[in-house]
Amino acid sequence: MSLKHSLLVLLAEQSSTGYELSQKYKEAIGFFWKASHQQIYKQLKELTADGWVTFEEQSQQGKPDKKKYQVTDSGFQELQRWLSSEIKPAKANDALLVMLYGGKHVEHQVLLQEIERHKGLHEKNLKKLEAIQGLYLSLSKAQQKEYRLPYLTLKRGLSSEKAWLQWAEEVIEELSDAAQ
Amino acid sequence: MSLKHSLLVLLAEQSSTGYELSQKYKEAIGFFWKASHQQIYKQLKELTADGWVTFEEQSQQGKPDKKKYQVTDSGFQELQRWLSSEIKPAKANDALLVMLYGGKHVEHQVLLQEIERHKGLHEKNLKKLEAIQGLYLSLSKAQQKEYRLPYLTLKRGLSSEKAWLQWAEEVIEELSDAAQ
DNA sequence: CTGGCCATGTAATGCGTTACATGATTAG
DNA sequence: CTAATCATGTAACGCATTACATGGCCAG
């Protein structure tokens, strides 16, 4: 399991509330790890029970209390243990490819449409990542050095989105040509 | 859910037993969809209850009976419906990138080792896919045309493994240079 | 006055993994 | 003798998704 560990990674970077964490799962690390707010709140509870994080409540008027979570010493140890362990390769369950694989049972037009739709989504993702890259490149050398590792993950995102789009071009050409 | 639909796709191609299907999840479509035999047997039961597949039992001496599954008319309709529906983009939960993102809490050497290990796995995958590509390219034009769509999914595998390896090269260089 | 953001959750259901179980045959 | 392949499953647990619930504040 690594949802817990991804939470530890984010909390080690900066103490946060559940809500703030769920934002990060959409932005900073969204392209390589997804988690809903429901999952996050549940796991934060378990992490607390494990003794790997603690929280301070900050009461707010009107709104419910904020809980600011932070990593404990034993949580930090656990994080280091995990970082030094063997990581399982990501499991890819890609329904779009299942569709293409079995695509002969529908018209090419149907496949094309769906691929075009996904292409739109991937283009949007790529733009987002490029924007983050722009921010990174505008930092000072010292700051760039600090964020070197997160930047490497960003590069993975850029590379994978670009490769996807290139492949999609090929597919679209192939399916359009070979009109059935 | 698409495990059921990926089963329908495979069964529409060819009637098979649960065991044969689990082999295909390791070979033919293994890089974009994974499923354990336990899951497969469970889903086959449900697919039968749904009326989307049926099976014929073939008794064998010594071994337990084989159940050869095939898609029913209503299963075929369901497949076509699914193929024409909106497919959710794949969800990426990639623990290796989480590790890299939070990698400053361990030594570079530890990160490098794990990335090298994954590089080995990806190289192996790439070779497998290239072997399948070799087979495809040795087919007659007519046969190539028949397997055009599965071939497009294979190309996705090739493209994505190559992009991964290229990225890994960059990462390894970066982490080796910036020795801490 | 509508929708989005802030902020936190519970409950039910569905999907996936791990462990366990059985038993024959074949290759090294 | 050991491990792999063929062949099928059950049970327990863990992880993820969907639906539901609450409620204030702010911008258009």
PDB file of N, CA, C and O in Angstrom, chain A residues 56-86:
ATOM      1  N   GLU A  56      -3.158  19.043  15.138  1.00  0.00           N
ATOM      2  CA  GLU A  56      -3.618  20.089  16.047  1.00  0.00           C
ATOM      3  C   GLU A  56      -4.909  20.636  15.483  1.00  0.00           C
ATOM      4  O   GLU A  56      -4.995  20.935  14.291  1.00  0.00           O
ATOM      5  N   GLU A  57      -5.887  20.781  16.365  1.00  0.00           N
ATOM      6  CA  GLU A  57      -7.146  21.344  15.889  1.00  0.00           C
ATOM      7  C   GLU A  57      -7.102  22.853  15.973  1.00  0.00           C
ATOM      8  O   GLU A  57      -6.645  23.425  16.949  1.00  0.00           O
ATOM      9  N   GLN A  58      -7.570  23.462  14.907  1.00  0.00           N
ATOM     10  CA  GLN A  58      -7.675  24.919  14.895  1.00  0.00           C
ATOM     11  C   GLN A  58      -9.141  25.258  14.702  1.00  0.00           C
ATOM     12  O   GLN A  58      -9.704  25.023  13.641  1.00  0.00           O
ATOM     13  N   SER A  59      -9.745  25.799  15.758  1.00  0.00           N
ATOM     14  CA  SER A  59     -11.176  26.104  15.631  1.00  0.00           C
ATOM     15  C   SER A  59     -11.339  27.340  14.750  1.00  0.00           C
ATOM     16  O   SER A  59     -10.509  28.244  14.727  1.00  0.00           O
ATOM     17  N   GLN A  60     -12.402  27.330  14.006  1.00  0.00           N
ATOM     18  CA  GLN A  60     -12.727  28.472  13.142  1.00  0.00           C
ATOM     19  C   GLN A  60     -14.182  28.825  13.373  1.00  0.00           C
ATOM     20  O   GLN A  60     -14.999  27.955  13.624  1.00  0.00           O
ATOM     21  N   GLN A  61     -14.491  30.084  13.280  1.00  0.00           N
ATOM     22  CA  GLN A  61     -15.907  30.419  13.474  1.00  0.00           C
ATOM     23  C   GLN A  61     -16.688  30.057  12.202  1.00  0.00           C
ATOM     24  O   GLN A  61     -16.217  30.243  11.095  1.00  0.00           O
ATOM     25  N   GLY A  62     -17.889  29.510  12.460  1.00  0.00           N
ATOM     26  CA  GLY A  62     -18.737  29.157  11.315  1.00  0.00           C
ATOM     27  C   GLY A  62     -18.348  27.824  10.738  1.00  0.00           C
ATOM     28  O   GLY A  62     -19.099  26.857  10.796  1.00  0.00           O
ATOM     29  N   LYS A  63     -17.103  27.720  10.220  1.00  0.00           N
ATOM     30  CA  LYS A  63     -16.662  26.475   9.595  1.00  0.00           C
ATOM     31  C   LYS A  63     -16.319  25.407  10.640  1.00  0.00           C
ATOM     32  O   LYS A  63     -16.040  25.732  11.795  1.00  0.00           O
ATOM     33  N   PRO A  64     -16.313  24.151  10.247  1.00  0.00           N
ATOM     34  CA  PRO A  64     -15.856  23.097  11.167  1.00  0.00           C
ATOM     35  C   PRO A  64     -14.363  23.266  11.443  1.00  0.00           C
ATOM     36  O   PRO A  64     -13.645  23.936  10.685  1.00  0.00           O
ATOM     37  N   ASP A  65     -13.916  22.659  12.520  1.00  0.00           N
ATOM     38  CA  ASP A  65     -12.507  22.782  12.898  1.00  0.00           C
ATOM     39  C   ASP A  65     -11.589  22.254  11.812  1.00  0.00           C
ATOM     40  O   ASP A  65     -11.872  21.257  11.166  1.00  0.00           O
ATOM     41  N   LYS A  66     -10.458  22.930  11.690  1.00  0.00           N
ATOM     42  CA  LYS A  66      -9.407  22.458  10.794  1.00  0.00           C
ATOM     43  C   LYS A  66      -8.504  21.537  11.588  1.00  0.00           C
ATOM     44  O   LYS A  66      -8.215  21.810  12.757  1.00  0.00           O
ATOM     45  N   LYS A  67      -8.033  20.480  10.955  1.00  0.00           N
ATOM     46  CA  LYS A  67      -7.049  19.632  11.622  1.00  0.00           C
ATOM     47  C   LYS A  67      -5.760  19.689  10.834  1.00  0.00           C
ATOM     48  O   LYS A  67      -5.690  19.210   9.698  1.00  0.00           O
ATOM     49  N   LYS A  68      -4.751  20.266  11.444  1.00  0.00           N
ATOM     50  CA  LYS A  68      -3.466  20.376  10.767  1.00  0.00           C
ATOM     51  C   LYS A  68      -2.609  19.168  11.149  1.00  0.00           C
ATOM     52  O   LYS A  68      -2.263  19.001  12.316  1.00  0.00           O
ATOM     53  N   TYR A  69      -2.320  18.335  10.167  1.00  0.00           N
ATOM     54  CA  TYR A  69      -1.571  17.104  10.425  1.00  0.00           C
ATOM     55  C   TYR A  69      -0.085  17.314  10.219  1.00  0.00           C
ATOM     56  O   TYR A  69       0.332  18.074   9.346  1.00  0.00           O
ATOM     57  N   GLN A  70       0.692  16.590  11.034  1.00  0.00           N
ATOM     58  CA  GLN A  70       2.143  16.604  10.832  1.00  0.00           C
ATOM     59  C   GLN A  70       2.725  15.229  11.136  1.00  0.00           C
ATOM     60  O   GLN A  70       2.140  14.448  11.882  1.00  0.00           O
ATOM     61  N   VAL A  71       3.876  14.939  10.515  1.00  0.00           N
ATOM     62  CA  VAL A  71       4.508  13.627  10.650  1.00  0.00           C
ATOM     63  C   VAL A  71       5.226  13.536  11.988  1.00  0.00           C
ATOM     64  O   VAL A  71       5.891  14.484  12.403  1.00  0.00           O
ATOM     65  N   THR A  72       5.067  12.401  12.665  1.00  0.00           N
ATOM     66  CA  THR A  72       5.799  12.177  13.923  1.00  0.00           C
ATOM     67  C   THR A  72       7.160  11.550  13.610  1.00  0.00           C
ATOM     68  O   THR A  72       7.448  11.208  12.473  1.00  0.00           O
ATOM     69  N   ASP A  73       7.968  11.405  14.651  1.00  0.00           N
ATOM     70  CA  ASP A  73       9.270  10.753  14.465  1.00  0.00           C
ATOM     71  C   ASP A  73       9.103   9.346  13.914  1.00  0.00           C
ATOM     72  O   ASP A  73       9.813   8.934  13.009  1.00  0.00           O
ATOM     73  N   SER A  74       8.150   8.630  14.476  1.00  0.00           N
ATOM     74  CA  SER A  74       7.996   7.247  14.028  1.00  0.00           C
ATOM     75  C   SER A  74       7.423   7.212  12.603  1.00  0.00           C
ATOM     76  O   SER A  74       7.726   6.318  11.811  1.00  0.00           O
ATOM     77  N   GLY A  75       6.650   8.233  12.255  1.00  0.00           N
ATOM     78  CA  GLY A  75       6.167   8.338  10.882  1.00  0.00           C
ATOM     79  C   GLY A  75       7.304   8.611   9.927  1.00  0.00           C
ATOM     80  O   GLY A  75       7.349   8.073   8.815  1.00  0.00           O
ATOM     81  N   PHE A  76       8.222   9.417  10.370  1.00  0.00           N
ATOM     82  CA  PHE A  76       9.382   9.743   9.555  1.00  0.00           C
ATOM     83  C   PHE A  76      10.248   8.503   9.331  1.00  0.00           C
ATOM     84  O   PHE A  76      10.748   8.250   8.238  1.00  0.00           O
ATOM     85  N   GLN A  77      10.385   7.725  10.399  1.00  0.00           N
ATOM     86  CA  GLN A  77      11.124   6.457  10.273  1.00  0.00           C
ATOM     87  C   GLN A  77      10.452   5.517   9.286  1.00  0.00           C
ATOM     88  O   GLN A  77      11.104   4.886   8.448  1.00  0.00           O
ATOM     89  N   GLU A  78       9.148   5.448   9.403  1.00  0.00           N
ATOM     90  CA  GLU A  78       8.391   4.585   8.491  1.00  0.00           C
ATOM     91  C   GLU A  78       8.567   5.057   7.044  1.00  0.00           C
ATOM     92  O   GLU A  78       8.724   4.241   6.130  1.00  0.00           O
ATOM     93  N   LEU A  79       8.558   6.355   6.864  1.00  0.00           N
ATOM     94  CA  LEU A  79       8.747   6.913   5.521  1.00  0.00           C
ATOM     95  C   LEU A  79      10.102   6.494   4.954  1.00  0.00           C
ATOM     96  O   LEU A  79      10.207   6.039   3.810  1.00  0.00           O
ATOM     97  N   GLN A  80      11.128   6.615   5.787  1.00  0.00           N
ATOM     98  CA  GLN A  80      12.465   6.240   5.325  1.00  0.00           C
ATOM     99  C   GLN A  80      12.548   4.745   5.031  1.00  0.00           C
ATOM    100  O   GLN A  80      13.173   4.326   4.058  1.00  0.00           O
ATOM    101  N   ARG A  81      11.912   3.955   5.864  1.00  0.00           N
ATOM    102  CA  ARG A  81      11.888   2.520   5.618  1.00  0.00           C
ATOM    103  C   ARG A  81      11.242   2.230   4.266  1.00  0.00           C
ATOM    104  O   ARG A  81      11.751   1.474   3.461  1.00  0.00           O
ATOM    105  N   TRP A  82      10.105   2.889   4.021  1.00  0.00           N
ATOM    106  CA  TRP A  82       9.379   2.648   2.766  1.00  0.00           C
ATOM    107  C   TRP A  82      10.204   3.104   1.563  1.00  0.00           C
ATOM    108  O   TRP A  82      10.272   2.418   0.540  1.00  0.00           O
ATOM    109  N   LEU A  83      10.826   4.268   1.714  1.00  0.00           N
ATOM    110  CA  LEU A  83      11.619   4.801   0.594  1.00  0.00           C
ATOM    111  C   LEU A  83      12.778   3.878   0.241  1.00  0.00           C
ATOM    112  O   LEU A  83      13.269   3.904  -0.882  1.00  0.00           O
ATOM    113  N   SER A  84      13.213   3.064   1.203  1.00  0.00           N
ATOM    114  CA  SER A  84      14.336   2.159   0.949  1.00  0.00           C
ATOM    115  C   SER A  84      13.885   0.753   0.591  1.00  0.00           C
ATOM    116  O   SER A  84      14.697  -0.138   0.407  1.00  0.00           O
ATOM    117  N   SER A  85      12.575   0.567   0.488  1.00  0.00           N
ATOM    118  CA  SER A  85      12.074  -0.782   0.194  1.00  0.00           C
ATOM    119  C   SER A  85      11.852  -0.948  -1.316  1.00  0.00           C
ATOM    120  O   SER A  85      11.946   0.007  -2.078  1.00  0.00           O
ATOM    121  N   GLU A  86      11.545  -2.182  -1.709  1.00  0.00           N
ATOM    122  CA  GLU A  86      11.243  -2.412  -3.123  1.00  0.00           C
ATOM    123  C   GLU A  86       9.842  -1.905  -3.437  1.00  0.00           C
ATOM    124  O   GLU A  86       8.877  -2.256  -2.756  1.00  0.00           O
TER     125      GLU A  86
END
